[in-house]
Coordinates of N, CA and C in Angstrom, one line a residue:
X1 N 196.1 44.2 58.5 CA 196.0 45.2 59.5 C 194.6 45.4 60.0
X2 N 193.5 45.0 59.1 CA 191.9 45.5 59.6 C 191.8 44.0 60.7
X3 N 192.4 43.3 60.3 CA 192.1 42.0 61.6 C 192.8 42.9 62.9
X4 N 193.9 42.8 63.1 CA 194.2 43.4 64.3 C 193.8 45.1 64.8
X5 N 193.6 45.3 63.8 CA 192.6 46.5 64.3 C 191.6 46.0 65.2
X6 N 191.0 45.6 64.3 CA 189.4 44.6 64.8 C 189.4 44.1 66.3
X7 N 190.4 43.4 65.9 CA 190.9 42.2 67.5 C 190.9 43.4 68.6
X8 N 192.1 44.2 68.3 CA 192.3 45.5 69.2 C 191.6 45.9 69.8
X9 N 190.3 46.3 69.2 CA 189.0 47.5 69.7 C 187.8 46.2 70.2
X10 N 187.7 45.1 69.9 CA 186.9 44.1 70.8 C 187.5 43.5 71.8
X11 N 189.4 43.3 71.7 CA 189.8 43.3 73.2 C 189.7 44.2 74.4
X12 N 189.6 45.9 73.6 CA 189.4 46.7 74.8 C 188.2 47.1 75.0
X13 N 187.1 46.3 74.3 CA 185.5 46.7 74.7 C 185.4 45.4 75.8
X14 N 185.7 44.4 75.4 CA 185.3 43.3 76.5 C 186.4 43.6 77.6
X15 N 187.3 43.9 77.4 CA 188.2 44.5 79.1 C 187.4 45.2 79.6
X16 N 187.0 46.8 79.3 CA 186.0 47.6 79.7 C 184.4 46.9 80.6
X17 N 183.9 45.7 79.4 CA 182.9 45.6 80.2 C 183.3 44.4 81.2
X18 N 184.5 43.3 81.8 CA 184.7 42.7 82.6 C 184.5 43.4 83.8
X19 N 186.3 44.6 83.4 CA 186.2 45.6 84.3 C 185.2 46.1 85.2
X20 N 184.4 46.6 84.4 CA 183.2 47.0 85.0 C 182.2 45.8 85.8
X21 N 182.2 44.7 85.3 CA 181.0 43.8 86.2 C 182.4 43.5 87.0
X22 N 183.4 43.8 87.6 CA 184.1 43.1 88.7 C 184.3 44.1 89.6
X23 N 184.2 45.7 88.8 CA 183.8 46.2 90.0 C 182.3 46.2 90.7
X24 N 181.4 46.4 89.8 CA 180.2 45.8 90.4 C 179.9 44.7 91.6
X25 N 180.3 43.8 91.2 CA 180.6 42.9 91.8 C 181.7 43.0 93.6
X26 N 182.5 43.3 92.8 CA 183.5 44.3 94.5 C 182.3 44.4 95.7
X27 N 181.8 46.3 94.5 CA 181.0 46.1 95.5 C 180.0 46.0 96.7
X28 N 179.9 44.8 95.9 CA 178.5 44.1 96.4 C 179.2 42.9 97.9
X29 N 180.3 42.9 97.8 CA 181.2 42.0 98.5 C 182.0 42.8 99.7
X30 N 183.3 41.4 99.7 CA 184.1 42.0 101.2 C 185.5 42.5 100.4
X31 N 185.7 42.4 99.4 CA 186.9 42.2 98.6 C 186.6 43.3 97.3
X32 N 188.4 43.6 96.8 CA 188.1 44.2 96.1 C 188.4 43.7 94.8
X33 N 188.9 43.7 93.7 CA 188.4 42.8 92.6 C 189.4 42.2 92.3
X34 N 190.7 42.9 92.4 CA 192.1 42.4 92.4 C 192.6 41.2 93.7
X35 N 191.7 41.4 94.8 CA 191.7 40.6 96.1 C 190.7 39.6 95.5
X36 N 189.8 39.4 94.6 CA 188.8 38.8 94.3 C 189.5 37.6 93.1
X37 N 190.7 38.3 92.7 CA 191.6 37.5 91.5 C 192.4 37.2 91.9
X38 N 193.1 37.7 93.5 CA 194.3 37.0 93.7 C 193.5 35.2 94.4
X39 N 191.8 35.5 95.5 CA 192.0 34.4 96.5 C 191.7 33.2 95.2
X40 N 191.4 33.4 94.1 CA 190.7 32.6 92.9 C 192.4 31.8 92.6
X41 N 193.4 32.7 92.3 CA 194.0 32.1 92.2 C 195.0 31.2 92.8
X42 N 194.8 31.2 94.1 CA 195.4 30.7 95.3 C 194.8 29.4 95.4
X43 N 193.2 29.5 95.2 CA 192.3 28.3 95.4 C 192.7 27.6 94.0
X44 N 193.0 28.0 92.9 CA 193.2 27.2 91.6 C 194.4 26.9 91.9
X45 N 195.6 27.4 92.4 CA 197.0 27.1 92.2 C 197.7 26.3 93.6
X46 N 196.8 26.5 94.4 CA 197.5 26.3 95.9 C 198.8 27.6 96.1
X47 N 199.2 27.4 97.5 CA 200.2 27.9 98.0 C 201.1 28.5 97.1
X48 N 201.0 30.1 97.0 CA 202.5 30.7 95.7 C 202.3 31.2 96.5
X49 N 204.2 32.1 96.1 CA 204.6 33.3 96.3 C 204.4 34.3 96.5
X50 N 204.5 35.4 96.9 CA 204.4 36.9 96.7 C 204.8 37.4 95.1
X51 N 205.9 36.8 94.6 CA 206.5 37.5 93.5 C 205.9 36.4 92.3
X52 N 205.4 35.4 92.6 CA 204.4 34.4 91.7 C 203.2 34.8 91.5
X53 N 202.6 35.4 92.8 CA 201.1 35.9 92.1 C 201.2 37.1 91.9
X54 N 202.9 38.1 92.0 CA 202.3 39.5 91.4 C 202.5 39.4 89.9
X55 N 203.8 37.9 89.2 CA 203.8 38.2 88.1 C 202.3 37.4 88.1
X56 N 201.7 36.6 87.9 CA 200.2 36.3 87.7 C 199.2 37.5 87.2
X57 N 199.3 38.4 88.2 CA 198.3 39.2 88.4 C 199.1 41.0 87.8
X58 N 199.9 40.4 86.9 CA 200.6 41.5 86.3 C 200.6 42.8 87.2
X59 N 201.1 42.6 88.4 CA 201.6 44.2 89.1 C 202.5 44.1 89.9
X60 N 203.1 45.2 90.2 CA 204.5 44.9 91.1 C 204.5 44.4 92.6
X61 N 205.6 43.8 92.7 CA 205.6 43.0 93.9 C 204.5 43.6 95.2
X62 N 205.5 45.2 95.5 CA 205.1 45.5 96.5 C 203.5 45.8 96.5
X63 N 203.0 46.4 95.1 CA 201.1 46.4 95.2 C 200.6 44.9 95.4
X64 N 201.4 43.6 95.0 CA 201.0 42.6 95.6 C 200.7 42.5 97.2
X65 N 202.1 42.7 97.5 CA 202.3 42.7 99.4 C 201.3 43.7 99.8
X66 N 200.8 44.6 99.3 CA 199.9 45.5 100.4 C 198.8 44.8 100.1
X67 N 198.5 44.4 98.7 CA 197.1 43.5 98.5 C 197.0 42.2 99.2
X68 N 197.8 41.5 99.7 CA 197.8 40.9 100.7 C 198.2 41.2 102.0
X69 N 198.2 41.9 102.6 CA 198.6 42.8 103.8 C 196.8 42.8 104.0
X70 N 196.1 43.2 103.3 CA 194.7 43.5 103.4 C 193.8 41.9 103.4
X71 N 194.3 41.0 102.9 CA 193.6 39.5 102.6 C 194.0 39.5 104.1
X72 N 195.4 39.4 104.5 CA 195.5 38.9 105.9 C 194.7 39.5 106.9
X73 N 195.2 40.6 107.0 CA 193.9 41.6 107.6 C 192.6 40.8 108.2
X74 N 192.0 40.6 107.2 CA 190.6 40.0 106.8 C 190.7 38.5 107.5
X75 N 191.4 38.1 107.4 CA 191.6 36.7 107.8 C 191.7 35.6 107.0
X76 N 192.1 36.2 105.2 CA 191.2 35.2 104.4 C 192.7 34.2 103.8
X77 N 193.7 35.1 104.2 CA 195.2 34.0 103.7 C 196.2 34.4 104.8
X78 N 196.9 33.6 105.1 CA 198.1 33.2 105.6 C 199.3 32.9 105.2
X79 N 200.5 33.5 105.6 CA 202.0 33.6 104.9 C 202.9 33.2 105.8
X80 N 204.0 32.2 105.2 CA 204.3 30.9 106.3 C 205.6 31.0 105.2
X81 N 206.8 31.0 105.5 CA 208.0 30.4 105.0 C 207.9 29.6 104.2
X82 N 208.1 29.8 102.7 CA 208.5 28.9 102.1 C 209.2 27.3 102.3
X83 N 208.5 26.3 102.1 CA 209.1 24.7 102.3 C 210.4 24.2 101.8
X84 N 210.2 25.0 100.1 CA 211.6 24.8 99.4 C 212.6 25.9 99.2
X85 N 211.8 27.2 100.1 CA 212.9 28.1 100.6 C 212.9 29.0 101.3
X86 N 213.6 29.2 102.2 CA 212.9 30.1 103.5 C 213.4 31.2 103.4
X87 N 213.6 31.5 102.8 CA 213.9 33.2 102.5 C 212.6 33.5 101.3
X88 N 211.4 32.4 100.8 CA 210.6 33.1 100.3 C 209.5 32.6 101.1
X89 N 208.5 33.5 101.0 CA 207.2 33.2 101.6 C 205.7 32.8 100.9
X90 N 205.6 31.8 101.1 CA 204.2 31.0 100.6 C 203.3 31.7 101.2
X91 N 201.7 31.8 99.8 CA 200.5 33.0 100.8 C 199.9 31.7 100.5
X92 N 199.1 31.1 101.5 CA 198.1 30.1 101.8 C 196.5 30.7 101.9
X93 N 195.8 30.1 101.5 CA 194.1 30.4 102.0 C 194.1 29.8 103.2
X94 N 193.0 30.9 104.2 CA 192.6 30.1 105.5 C 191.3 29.0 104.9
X95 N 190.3 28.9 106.0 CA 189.3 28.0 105.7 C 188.3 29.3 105.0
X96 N 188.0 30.6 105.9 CA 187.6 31.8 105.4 C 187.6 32.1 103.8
X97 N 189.2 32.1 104.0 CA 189.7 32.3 102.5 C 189.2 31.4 101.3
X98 N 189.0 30.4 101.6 CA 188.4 29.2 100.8 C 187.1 29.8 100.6
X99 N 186.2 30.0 101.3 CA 184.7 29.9 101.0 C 185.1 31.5 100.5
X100 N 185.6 32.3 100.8 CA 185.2 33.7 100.1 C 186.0 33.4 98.7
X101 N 187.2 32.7 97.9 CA 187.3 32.3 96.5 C 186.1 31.8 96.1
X102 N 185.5 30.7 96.9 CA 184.4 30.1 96.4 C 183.4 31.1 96.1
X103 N 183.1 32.2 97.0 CA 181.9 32.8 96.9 C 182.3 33.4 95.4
X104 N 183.5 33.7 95.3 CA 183.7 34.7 94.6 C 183.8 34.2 93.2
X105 N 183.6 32.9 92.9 CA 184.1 32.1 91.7 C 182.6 31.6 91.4
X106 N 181.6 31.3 92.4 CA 180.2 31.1 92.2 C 179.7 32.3 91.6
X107 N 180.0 33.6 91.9 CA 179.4 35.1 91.7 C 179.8 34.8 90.7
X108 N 181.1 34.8 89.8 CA 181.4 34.6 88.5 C 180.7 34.2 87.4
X109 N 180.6 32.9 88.2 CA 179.9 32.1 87.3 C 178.8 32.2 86.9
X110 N 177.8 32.9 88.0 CA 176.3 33.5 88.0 C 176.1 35.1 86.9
X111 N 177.1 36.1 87.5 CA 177.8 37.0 86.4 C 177.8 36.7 84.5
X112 N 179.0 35.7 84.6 CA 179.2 35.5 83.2 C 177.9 34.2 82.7
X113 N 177.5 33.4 83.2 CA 176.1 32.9 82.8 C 175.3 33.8 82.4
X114 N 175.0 34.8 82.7 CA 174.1 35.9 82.0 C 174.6 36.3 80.6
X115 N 175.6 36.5 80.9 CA 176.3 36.9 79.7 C 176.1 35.7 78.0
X116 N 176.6 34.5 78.7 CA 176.3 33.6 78.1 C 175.4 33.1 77.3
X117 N 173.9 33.7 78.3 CA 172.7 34.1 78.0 C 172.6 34.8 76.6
X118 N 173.2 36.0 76.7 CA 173.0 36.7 75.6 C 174.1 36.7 74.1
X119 N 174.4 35.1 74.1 CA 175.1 35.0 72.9 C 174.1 33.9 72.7
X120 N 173.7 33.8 71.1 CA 172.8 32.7 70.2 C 173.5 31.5 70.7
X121 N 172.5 30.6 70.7 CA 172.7 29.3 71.4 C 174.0 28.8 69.9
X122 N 173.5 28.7 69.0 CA 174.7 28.3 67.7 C 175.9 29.0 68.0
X123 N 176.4 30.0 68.3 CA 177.7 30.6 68.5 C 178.5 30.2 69.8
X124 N 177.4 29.8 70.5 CA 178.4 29.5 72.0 C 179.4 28.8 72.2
X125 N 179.2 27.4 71.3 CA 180.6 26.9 71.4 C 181.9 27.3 70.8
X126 N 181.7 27.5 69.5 CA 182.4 28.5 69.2 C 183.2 29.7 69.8
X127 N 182.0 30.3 70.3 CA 182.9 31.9 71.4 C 183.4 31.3 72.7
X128 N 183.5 29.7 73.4 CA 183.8 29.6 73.9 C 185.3 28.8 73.6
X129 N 185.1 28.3 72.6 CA 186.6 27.6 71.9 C 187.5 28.9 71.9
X130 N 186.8 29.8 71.1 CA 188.2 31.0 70.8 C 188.7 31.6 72.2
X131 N 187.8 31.9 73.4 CA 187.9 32.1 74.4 C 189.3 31.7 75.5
X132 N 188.7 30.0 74.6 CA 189.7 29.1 75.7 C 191.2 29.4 75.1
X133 N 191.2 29.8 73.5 CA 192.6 30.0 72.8 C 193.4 31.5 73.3
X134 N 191.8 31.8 73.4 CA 192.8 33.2 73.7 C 193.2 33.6 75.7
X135 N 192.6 33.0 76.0 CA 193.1 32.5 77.2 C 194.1 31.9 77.8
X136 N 194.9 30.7 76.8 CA 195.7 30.4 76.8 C 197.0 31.3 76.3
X137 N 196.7 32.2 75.3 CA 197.6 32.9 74.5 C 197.8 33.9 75.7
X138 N 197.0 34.6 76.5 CA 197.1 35.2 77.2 C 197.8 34.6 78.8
X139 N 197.5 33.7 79.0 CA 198.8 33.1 80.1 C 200.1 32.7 79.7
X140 N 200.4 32.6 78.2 CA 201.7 32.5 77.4 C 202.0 33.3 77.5
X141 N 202.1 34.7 77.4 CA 202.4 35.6 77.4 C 203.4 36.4 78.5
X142 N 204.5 36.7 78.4 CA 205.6 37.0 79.3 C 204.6 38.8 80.0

């Protein structure tokens, strides 16, 4: 039980400080950080659904639809009839949309390199192996 205690209170200190550098980050930008997570994952996945990237992005459909209601807005994705079904709708990146995931995946990267920074060079791979596990355990996850 002291492991998952453990786990518990260092998963919700590093949510806290993500949290925090992505709002930072917001806003320093055009986007807000949940629009910052969905165009990342449009650019990683290609063309999904509405009901594909709200389960993705763990929130209900309709807070999906208004969070893209506002991407479109912007200019940064496009929603076009599903190919393999037309009663669902594919959200597409424009060319816009591309370079603002990109910006926003470069910011990341610049972001969490700092971070990186401040773990001993001996630990890194390590915190980066468990990372990648628990990352994966975290997209297994219903």
């Amino acid at each position: 039980m002291a492991d998952q205690d453990r786990f518990a209170r260092a998963l919700v200190a590093l949510a806290r400080g993500l949290g925090r550098i992505a709002r930072e980050r917001a806003r320093s930008g055009d986007v807000t950080p949940q629009q910052a997570e969905t165009l990342q994952l449009i650019a990683e996945r290609g063309a999904l659904s509405t009901s594909v990237l709200a389960t993705l992005l763990g929130i209900d459909p309709s807070t999906a639809s208004r969070n893209l209601s506002g991407l479109e807005r912007s200019g940064l994705i496009t929603r076009q009839k599903g190919s393999d079904d037309g009663r669902q709708t594919d959200v597409r990146l424009t060319s816009r949309g591309r370079r603002a995931a990109q910006s926003v995946g470069t910011g990341a990267s610049s972001d969490f390199g700092s971070l990186l920074d401040k773990i001993p060079r001996g630990d890194r791979t390590r915190v980066i192996d468990a990372l990648e596990v628990l990352a994966r355990a975290v997209d297994e996850t219903p």
